[in-house]
Coordinates of C-alpha atoms and ligand atoms in Angstrom, one line a residue:
X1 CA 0.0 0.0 0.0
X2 CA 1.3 3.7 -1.0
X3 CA -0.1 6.5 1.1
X4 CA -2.2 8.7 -1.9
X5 CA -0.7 12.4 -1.9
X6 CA -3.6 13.9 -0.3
X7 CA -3.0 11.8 2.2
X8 CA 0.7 12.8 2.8
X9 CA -0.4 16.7 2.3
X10 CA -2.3 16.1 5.4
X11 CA 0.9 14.6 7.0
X12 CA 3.1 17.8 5.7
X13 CA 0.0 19.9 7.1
X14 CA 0.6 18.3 10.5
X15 CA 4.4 17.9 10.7
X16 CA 5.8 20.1 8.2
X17 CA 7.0 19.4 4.7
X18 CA 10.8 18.5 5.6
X19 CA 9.5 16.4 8.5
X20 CA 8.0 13.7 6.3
X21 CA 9.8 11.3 4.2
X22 CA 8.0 8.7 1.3
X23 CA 10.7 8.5 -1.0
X24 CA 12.0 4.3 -1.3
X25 CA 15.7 5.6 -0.4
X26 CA 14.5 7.3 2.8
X27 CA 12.1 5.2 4.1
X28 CA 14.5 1.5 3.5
X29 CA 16.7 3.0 7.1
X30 CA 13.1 2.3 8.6
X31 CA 12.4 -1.1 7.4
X32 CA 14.3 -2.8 10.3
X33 CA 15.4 -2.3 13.7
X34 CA 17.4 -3.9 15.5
X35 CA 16.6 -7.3 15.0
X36 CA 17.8 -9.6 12.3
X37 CA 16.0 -11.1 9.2
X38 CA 12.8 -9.2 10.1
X39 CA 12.1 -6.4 7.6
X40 CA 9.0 -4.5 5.9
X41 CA 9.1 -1.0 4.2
X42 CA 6.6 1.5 5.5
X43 CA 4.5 4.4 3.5
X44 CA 5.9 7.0 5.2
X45 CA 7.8 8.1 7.8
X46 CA 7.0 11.0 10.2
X47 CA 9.0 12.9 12.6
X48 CA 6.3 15.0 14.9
X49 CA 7.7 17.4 17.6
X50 CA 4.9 18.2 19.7
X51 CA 2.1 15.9 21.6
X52 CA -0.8 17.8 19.4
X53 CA 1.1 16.6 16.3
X54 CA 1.1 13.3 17.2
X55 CA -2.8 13.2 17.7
X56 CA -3.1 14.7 14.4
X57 CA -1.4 11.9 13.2
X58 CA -3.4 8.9 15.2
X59 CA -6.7 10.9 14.3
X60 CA -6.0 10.8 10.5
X61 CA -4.8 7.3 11.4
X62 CA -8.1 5.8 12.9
X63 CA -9.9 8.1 10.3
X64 CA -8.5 6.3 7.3
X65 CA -7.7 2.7 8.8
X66 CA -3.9 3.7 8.4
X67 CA -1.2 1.4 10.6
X68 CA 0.9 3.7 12.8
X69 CA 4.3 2.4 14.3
X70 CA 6.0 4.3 17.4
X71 CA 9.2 4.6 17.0
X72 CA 12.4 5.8 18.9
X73 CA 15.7 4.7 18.3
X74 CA 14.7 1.2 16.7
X75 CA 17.4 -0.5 18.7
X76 CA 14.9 -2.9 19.9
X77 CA 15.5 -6.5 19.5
X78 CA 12.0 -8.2 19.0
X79 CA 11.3 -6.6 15.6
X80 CA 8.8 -4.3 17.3
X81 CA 8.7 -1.4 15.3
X82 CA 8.8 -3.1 11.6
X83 CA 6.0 -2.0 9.5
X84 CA 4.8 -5.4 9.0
X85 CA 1.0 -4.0 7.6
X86 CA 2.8 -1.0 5.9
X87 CA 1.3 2.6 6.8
X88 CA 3.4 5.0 8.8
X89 CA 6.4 5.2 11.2
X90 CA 6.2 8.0 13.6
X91 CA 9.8 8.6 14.7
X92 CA 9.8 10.3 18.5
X93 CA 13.3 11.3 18.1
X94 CA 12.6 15.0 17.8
X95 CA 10.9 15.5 20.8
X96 CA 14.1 15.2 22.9
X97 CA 13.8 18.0 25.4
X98 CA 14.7 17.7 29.4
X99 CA 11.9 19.4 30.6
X100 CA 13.1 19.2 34.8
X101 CA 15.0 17.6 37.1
X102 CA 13.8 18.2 40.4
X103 CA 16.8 17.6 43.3
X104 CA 13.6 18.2 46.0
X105 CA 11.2 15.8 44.8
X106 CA 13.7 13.0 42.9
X107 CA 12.1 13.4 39.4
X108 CA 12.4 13.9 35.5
X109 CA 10.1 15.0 33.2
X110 CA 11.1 14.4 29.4
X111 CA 9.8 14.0 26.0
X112 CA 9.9 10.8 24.9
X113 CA 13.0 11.1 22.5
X114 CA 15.4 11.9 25.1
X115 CA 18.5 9.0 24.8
X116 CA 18.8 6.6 27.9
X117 CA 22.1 8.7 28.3
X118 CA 21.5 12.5 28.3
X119 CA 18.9 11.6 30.9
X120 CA 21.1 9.7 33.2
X121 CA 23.5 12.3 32.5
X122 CA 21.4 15.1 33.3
X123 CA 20.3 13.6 36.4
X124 CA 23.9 12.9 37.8
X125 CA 25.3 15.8 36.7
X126 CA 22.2 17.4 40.2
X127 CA 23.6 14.5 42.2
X128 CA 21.2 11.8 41.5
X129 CA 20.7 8.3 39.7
X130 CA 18.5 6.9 36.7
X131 CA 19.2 3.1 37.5
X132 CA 18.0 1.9 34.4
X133 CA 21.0 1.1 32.3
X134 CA 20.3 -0.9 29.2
X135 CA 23.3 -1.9 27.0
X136 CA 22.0 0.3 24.3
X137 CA 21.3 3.6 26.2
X138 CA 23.6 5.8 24.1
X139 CA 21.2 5.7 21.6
X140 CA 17.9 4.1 22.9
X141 CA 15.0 6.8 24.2
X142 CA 13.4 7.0 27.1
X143 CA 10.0 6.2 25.8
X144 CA 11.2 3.0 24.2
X145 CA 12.3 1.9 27.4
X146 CA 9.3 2.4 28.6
X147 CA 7.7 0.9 26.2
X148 CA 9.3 -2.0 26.9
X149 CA 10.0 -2.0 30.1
X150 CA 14.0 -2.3 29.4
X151 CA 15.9 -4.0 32.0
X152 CA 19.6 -3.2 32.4
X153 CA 23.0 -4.1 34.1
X154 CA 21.5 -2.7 38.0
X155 CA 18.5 -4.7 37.3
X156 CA 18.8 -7.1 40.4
X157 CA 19.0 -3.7 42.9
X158 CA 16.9 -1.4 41.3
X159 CA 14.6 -3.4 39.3
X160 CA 13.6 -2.3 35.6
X161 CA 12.1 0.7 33.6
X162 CA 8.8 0.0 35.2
X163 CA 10.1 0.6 38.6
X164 CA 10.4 4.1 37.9
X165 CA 7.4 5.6 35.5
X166 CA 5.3 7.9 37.4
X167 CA 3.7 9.7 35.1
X168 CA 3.1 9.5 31.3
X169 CA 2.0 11.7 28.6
X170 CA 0.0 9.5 26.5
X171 CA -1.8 9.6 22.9
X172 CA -4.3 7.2 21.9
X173 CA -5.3 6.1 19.1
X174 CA -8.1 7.9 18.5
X175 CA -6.2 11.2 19.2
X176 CA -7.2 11.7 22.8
X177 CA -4.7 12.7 24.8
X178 CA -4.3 11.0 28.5
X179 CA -2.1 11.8 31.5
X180 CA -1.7 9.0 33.7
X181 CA -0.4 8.8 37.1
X182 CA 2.2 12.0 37.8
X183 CA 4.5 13.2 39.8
X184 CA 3.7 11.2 43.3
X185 CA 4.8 8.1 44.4
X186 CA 1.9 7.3 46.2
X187 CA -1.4 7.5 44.1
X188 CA -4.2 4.7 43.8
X189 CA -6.5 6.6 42.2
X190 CA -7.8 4.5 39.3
X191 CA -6.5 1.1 37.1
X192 CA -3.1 1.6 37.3
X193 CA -2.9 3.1 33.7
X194 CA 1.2 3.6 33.6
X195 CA 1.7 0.5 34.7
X196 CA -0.2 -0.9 31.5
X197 CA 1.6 1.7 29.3
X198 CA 4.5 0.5 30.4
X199 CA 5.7 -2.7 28.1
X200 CA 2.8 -2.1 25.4
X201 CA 5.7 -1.9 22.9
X202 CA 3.7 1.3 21.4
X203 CA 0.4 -0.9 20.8
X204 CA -1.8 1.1 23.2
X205 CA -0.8 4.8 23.0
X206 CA 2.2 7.2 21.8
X207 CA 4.5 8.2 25.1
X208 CA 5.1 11.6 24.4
X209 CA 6.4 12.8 28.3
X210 CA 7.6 10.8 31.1
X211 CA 8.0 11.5 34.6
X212 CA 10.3 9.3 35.8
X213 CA 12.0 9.0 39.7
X214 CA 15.3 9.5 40.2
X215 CA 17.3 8.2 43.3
X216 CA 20.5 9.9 44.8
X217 CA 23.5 8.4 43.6
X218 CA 25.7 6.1 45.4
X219 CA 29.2 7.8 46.6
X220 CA 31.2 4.9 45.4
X221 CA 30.9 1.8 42.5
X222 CA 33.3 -1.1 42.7
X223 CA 32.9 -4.5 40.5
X224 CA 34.9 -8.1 40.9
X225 CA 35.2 -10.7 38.8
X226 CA 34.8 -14.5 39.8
X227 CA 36.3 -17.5 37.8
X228 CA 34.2 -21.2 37.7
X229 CA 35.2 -24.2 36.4
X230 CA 31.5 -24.7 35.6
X231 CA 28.5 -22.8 35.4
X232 CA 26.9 -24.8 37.9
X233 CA 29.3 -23.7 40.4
X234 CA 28.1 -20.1 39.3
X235 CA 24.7 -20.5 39.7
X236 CA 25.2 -21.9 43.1
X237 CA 27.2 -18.9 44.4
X238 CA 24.1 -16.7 42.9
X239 CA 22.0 -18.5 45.6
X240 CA 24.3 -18.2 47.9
X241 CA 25.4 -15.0 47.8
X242 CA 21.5 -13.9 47.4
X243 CA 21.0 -16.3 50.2
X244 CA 23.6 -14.6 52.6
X245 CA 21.2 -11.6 52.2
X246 CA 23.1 -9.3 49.7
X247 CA 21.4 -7.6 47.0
X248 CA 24.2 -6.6 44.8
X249 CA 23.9 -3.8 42.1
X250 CA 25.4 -6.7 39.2
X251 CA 25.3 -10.3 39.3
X252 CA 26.2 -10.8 35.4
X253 CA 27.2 -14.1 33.9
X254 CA 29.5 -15.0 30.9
X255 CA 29.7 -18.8 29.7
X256 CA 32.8 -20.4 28.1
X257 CA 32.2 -19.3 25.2
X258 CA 31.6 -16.2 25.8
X259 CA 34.4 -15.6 27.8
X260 CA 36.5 -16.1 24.6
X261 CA 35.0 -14.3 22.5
X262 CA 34.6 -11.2 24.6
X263 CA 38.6 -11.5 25.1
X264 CA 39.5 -11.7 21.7
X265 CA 37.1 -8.6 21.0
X266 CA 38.2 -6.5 24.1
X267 CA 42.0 -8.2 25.5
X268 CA 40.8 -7.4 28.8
X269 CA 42.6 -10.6 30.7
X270 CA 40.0 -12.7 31.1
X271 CA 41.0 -16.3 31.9
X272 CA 39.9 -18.3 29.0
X273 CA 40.6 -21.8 31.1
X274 CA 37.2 -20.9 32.9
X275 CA 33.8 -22.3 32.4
X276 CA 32.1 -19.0 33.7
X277 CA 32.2 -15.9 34.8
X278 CA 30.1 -14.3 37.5
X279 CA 30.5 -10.3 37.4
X280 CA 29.4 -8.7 40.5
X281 CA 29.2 -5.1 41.8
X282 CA 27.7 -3.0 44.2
X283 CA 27.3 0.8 44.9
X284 CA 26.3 2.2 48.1
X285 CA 28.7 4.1 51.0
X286 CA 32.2 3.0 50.6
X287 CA 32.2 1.3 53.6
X288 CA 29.0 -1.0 52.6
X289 CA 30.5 -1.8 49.1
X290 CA 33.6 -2.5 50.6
X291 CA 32.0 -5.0 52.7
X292 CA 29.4 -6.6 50.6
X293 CA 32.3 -7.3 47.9
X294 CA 34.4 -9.1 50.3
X295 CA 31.3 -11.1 51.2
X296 CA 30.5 -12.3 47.7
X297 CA 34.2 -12.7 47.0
X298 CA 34.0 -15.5 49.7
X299 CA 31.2 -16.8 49.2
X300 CA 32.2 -17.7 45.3
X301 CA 35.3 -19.1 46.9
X302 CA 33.5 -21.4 49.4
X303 CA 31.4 -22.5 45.9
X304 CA 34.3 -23.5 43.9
X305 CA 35.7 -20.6 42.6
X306 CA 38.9 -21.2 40.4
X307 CA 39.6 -17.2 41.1
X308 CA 38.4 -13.9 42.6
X309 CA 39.6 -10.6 42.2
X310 CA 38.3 -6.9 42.9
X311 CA 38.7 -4.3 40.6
X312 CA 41.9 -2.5 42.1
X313 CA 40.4 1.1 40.2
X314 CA 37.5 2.6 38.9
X315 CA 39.3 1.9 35.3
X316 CA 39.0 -1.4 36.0
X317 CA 35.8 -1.1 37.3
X318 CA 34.8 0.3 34.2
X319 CA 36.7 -2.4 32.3
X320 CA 34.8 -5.2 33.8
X321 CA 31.5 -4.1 33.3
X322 CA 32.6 -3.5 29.3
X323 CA 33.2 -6.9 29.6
X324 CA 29.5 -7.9 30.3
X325 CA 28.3 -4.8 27.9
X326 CA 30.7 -6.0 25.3
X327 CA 29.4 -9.8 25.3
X328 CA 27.1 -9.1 22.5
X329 CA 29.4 -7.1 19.6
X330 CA 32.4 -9.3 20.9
X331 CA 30.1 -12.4 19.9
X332 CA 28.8 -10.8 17.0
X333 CA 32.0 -10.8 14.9
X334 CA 31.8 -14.5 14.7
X335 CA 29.0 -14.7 11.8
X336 CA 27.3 -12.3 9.6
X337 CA 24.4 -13.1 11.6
X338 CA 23.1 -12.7 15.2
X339 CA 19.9 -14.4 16.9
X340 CA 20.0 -12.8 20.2
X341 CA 17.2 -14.3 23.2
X342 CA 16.2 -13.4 26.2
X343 CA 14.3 -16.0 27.8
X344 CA 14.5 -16.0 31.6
X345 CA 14.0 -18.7 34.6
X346 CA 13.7 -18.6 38.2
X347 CA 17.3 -17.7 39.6
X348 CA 18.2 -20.9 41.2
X349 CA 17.5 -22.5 38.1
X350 CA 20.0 -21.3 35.6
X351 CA 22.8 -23.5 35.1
X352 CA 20.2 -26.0 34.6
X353 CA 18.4 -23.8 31.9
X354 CA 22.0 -23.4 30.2
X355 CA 22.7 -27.1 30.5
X356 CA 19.4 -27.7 28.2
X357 CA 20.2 -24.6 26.2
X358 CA 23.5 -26.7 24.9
X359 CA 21.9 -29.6 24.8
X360 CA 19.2 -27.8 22.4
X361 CA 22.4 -26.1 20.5
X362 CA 23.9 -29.6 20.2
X363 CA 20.6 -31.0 19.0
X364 CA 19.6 -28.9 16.1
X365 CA 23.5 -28.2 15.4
X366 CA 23.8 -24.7 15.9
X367 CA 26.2 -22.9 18.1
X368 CA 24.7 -21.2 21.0
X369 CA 26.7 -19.3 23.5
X370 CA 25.0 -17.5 26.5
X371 CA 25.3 -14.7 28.7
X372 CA 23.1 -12.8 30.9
X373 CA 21.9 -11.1 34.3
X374 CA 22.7 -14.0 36.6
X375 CA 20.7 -11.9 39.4
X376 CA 17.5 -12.0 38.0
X377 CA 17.6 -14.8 35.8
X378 CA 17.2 -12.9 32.8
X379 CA 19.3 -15.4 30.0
X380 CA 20.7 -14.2 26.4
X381 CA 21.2 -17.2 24.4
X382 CA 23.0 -15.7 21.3
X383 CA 23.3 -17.7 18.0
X384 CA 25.8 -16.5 15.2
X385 CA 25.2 -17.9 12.1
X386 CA 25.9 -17.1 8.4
X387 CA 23.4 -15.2 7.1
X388 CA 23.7 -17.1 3.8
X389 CA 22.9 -20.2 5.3
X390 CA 18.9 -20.5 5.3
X391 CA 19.4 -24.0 6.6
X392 CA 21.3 -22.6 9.7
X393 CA 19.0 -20.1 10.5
X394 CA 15.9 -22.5 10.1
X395 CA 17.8 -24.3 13.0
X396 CA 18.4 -21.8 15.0
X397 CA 14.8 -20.8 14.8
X398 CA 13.6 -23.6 15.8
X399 CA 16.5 -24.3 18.9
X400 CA 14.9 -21.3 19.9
X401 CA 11.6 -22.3 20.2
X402 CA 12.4 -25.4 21.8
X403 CA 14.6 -23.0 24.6
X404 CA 11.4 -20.8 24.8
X405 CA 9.5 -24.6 25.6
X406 CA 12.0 -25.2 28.0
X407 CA 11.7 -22.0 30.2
X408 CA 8.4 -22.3 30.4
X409 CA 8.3 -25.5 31.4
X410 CA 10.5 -24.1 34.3
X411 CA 8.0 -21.5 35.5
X412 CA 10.2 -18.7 33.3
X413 CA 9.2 -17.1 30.4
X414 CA 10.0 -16.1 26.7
X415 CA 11.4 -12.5 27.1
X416 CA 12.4 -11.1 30.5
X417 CA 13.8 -7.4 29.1
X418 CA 13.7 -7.1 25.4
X419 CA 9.7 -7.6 24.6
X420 CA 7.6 -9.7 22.4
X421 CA 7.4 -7.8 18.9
X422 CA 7.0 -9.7 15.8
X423 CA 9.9 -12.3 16.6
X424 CA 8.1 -13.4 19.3
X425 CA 4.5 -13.5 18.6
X426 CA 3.9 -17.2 18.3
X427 CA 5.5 -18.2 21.5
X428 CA 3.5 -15.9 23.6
X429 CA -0.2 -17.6 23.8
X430 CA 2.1 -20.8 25.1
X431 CA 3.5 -18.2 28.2
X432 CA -0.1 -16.4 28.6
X433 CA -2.8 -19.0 27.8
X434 CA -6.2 -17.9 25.7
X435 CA -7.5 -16.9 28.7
X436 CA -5.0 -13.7 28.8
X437 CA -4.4 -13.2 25.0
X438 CA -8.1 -13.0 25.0
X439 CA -7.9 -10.2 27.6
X440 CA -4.9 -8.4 26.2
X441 CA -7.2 -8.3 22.9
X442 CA -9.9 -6.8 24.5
X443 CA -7.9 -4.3 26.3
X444 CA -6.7 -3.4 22.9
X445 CA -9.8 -2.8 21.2
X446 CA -10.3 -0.4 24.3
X447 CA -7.3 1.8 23.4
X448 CA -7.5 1.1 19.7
X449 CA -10.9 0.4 18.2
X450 CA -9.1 0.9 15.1
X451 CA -6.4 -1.4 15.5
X452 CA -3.7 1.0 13.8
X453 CA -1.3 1.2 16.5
X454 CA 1.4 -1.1 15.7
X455 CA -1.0 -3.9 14.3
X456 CA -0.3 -7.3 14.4
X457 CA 2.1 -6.9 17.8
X458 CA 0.8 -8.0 21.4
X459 CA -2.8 -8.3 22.1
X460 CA -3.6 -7.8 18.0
Ligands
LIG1 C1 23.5 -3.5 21.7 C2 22.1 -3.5 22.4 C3 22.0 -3.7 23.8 C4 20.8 -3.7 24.4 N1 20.7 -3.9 25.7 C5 19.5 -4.0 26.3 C6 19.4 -4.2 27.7 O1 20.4 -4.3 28.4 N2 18.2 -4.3 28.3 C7 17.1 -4.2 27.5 O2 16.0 -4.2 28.1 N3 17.1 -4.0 26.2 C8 18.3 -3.9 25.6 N4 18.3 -3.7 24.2 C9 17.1 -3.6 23.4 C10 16.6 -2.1 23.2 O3 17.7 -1.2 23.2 C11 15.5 -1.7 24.2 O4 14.4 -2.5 24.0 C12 15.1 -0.3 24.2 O5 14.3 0.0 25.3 C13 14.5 0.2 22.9 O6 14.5 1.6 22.9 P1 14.3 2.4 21.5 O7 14.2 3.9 21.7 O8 15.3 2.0 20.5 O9 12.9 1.9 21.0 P2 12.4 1.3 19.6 O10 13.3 0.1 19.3 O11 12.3 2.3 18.6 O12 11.0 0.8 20.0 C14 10.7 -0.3 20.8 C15 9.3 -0.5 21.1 O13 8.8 0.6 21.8 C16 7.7 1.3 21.0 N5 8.0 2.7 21.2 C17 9.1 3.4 21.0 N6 9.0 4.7 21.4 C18 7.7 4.8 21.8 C19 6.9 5.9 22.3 N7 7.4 7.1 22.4 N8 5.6 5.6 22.6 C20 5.0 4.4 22.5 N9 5.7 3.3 22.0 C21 7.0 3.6 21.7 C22 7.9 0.8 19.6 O14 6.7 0.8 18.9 C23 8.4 -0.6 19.8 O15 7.3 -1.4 20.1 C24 19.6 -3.6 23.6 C25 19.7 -3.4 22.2 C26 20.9 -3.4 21.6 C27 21.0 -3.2 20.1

């Protein structure tokens, strides 16, 4: 479907001329995001500035049965904001003002198409914290973490985005335009509205502003490294170490063989002889970090640890946690292709989930390395593959789904952090049942009677 010019004179009416793009050359940048072999070209692309502008561009939308996709900085990896239906891709990246950081009450408000980064960078440059701390926060926006609910390297301390949305600016559909929630901590006034907007992956309303809270930050950050000659041995320090009552900022986990390849990509003198790695930190008063280290230190030694070391300086600090942040570049230079997961199981369960995971690998022949937020769970099973080799990637496909099985048969589920989007689609009715798919549809057709809001994701 091509958008017929009266159609993109209204768009131009809304956005401005130089703020819409339909030619083939400008629109192919938009036909993927982040995720691999997934691609559609859309009609259009739009890049509104204000919330009013947006609405113009639901209403005409709804009006006209035309699909709209949210986008910020497509770095998603769950093929959310392809164009699968066509239509038109509303880019938020121009609305990317700091609007207030407030010291006194521990808040932001931005538009949606601030970067991860200038906001955490705003916020610590008045003394305070915004935990969340994806891997892609240089470029991803603040309303696509919301949007799906990113997770990041702090998760296990400070939980996800979700943890700190208090207020959204929010477009429907249909043009209205809701606030939800605000700038209190305490409110039970009504559903719990920014809760639901939170993870919709742009299928219930445009995020145009966010209020998010802020928490002071920490005086001092240190990280340590911990060598196993199995990943068993890891997973049974995570108990432990969660068992001895520390809640640690990081609890990240490399296997084998991602330990080599993150080596070879970054020479940071990792021991290669390892099975894993465990990668813990914690922030806090010196004195508490200091002492919560030492802990974990011994309690990965009294679980089998080959080696533990704490980072003698913030450099290395710094050069640890690239090691984790790296894991998925460093990994991607072994193929032309890159299947990245995120399924997730109950903590004390995942050296087991990595033992089926190679067996899976082994089974359909496909090399599987993983990594991942040994804290919370959260697994990245990553699969590089050449992207010539349609045999391979059928394979992989279908490891996946058989890991996807796997973690739900142990209570877990298919994405813990990077969201459902097209890739995912047919394994979620397996984690929800028809019961809740049925629900999430309905609660669709109540934002969307149109169903033009990033159609075919979700609930559509
Ligand atoms: C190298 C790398 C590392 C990553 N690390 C992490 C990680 O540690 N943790 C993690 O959780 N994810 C991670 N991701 C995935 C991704 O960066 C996150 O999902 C991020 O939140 C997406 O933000 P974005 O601005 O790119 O959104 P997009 O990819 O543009 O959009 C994502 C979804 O949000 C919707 N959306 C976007 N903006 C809006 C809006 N304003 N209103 C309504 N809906 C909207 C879209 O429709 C889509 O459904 C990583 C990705 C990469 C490439």
């Amino acid at each position: 479907m091509s958008l017929e010019r009266a159609v993109v004179a209204e768009l131009e009416a809304i956005v401005g001329t130089e703020h819409v793009r339909t030619e083939r050359g400008d629109l192919e940048p938009f036909a993927r995001d982040a995720t691999p072999v997934f691609r559609a070209v859309p009609d259009a692309v739009v890049f509104p500035r204000t919330t009013e502008e947006v609405a113009a561009v639901l209403r005409l939308g709804t009006r006209l049965g035309i699909p709209v996709v949210p986008r910020g900085a497509g770095s998603n990896l769950c093929a959310a904001t392809v164009a699968e239906q066509g239509g038109i891709v509303l880019v938020l990246t121009r609305m990317d003002r700091i609007l207030e950081i407030s010291p006194d009450e521990l808040l932001a408000r931005v538009e949606a198409g601030v970067t991860t980064v200038a906001l955490a960078e705003a916020a610590a440059a008045k003394g305070l914290l915004y935990p969340p701390d994806p891997g892609s926060r240089t470029v991803s926006t603040v309303g696509g973490n919301v949007a799906t609910c990113a997770g990041g390297l702090r998760g296990l301390k400070y939980g996800v985005t979700r943890n700190y949305v208090l207020g959204t600016t929010a477009v429907l559909p249909t043009g209205e335009v809701v606030r939800t929630g605000g700038r209190l901590w305490k409110d039970v006034a009504g559903y719990d509205l920014t809760r639901l907007l939170t993870g919709s992956e742009g299928t219930l309303g445009v995020l145009t502003e966010l209020t998010v809270a802020l928490l002071p930050m920490p005086a001092v950050t240190n990280t340590g490294v911990a060598y196993f000659r199995t990943l068993a041995d890891a997973g049974r320090a995570v108990s432990g170490i969660i068992g001895d009552g520390i809640v640690p900022a990081t609890l990240e986990f490399l296997d084998h063989k991602c330990i080599g390849a993150v080596e070879e990509y970054a020479h940071l003198g990792l021991r290669l002889d390892a099975g894993a790695l465990l990668l813990f930190g914690d922030d806090g008063p010196a004195d508490v970090v200091d002492h919560n280290l030492a802990r974990i230190g011994e309690r990965c030694t009294s679980s089998g640890a080959l080696a533990v070391t704490l980072a003698e300086s913030v450099a290395r600090s710094e050069a640890l946690l690239a090691a984790r942040r790296c894991s998925l570049p460093a990994l991607s230079r072994l193929g032309t292709l890159t299947l990245l997961e995120d399924a997730t199981v109950p903590r004390p369960r995942i050296a087991e989930m990595v033992d089926h995971i190679d067996e899976i690998a082994d089974r359909y022949d496909v090399p599987i390395a993983t990594f991942g937020h040994a804290g919370d769970g959260n697994l990245h099973p990553t699969c590089v593959v050449d992207q010539r080799d349609e045999a391979a990637i059928d394979r992989a496909h279908k490891a996946f789904g058989d890991v996807f099985a796997a973690a739900i048969e142990m209570d877990g589920t298919i994405t813990g952090e990077h969201g459902v989007g097209a890739a995912k689609r047919a394994y979620l009715e397996a984690r929800l049942g028809a019961d809740q798919m049925a629900l999430l549809r309905r609660i669709k057709a109540a934002f969307d009677p149109a169903g033009i809001l990033n159609p075919g994701k979700l609930g559509s």
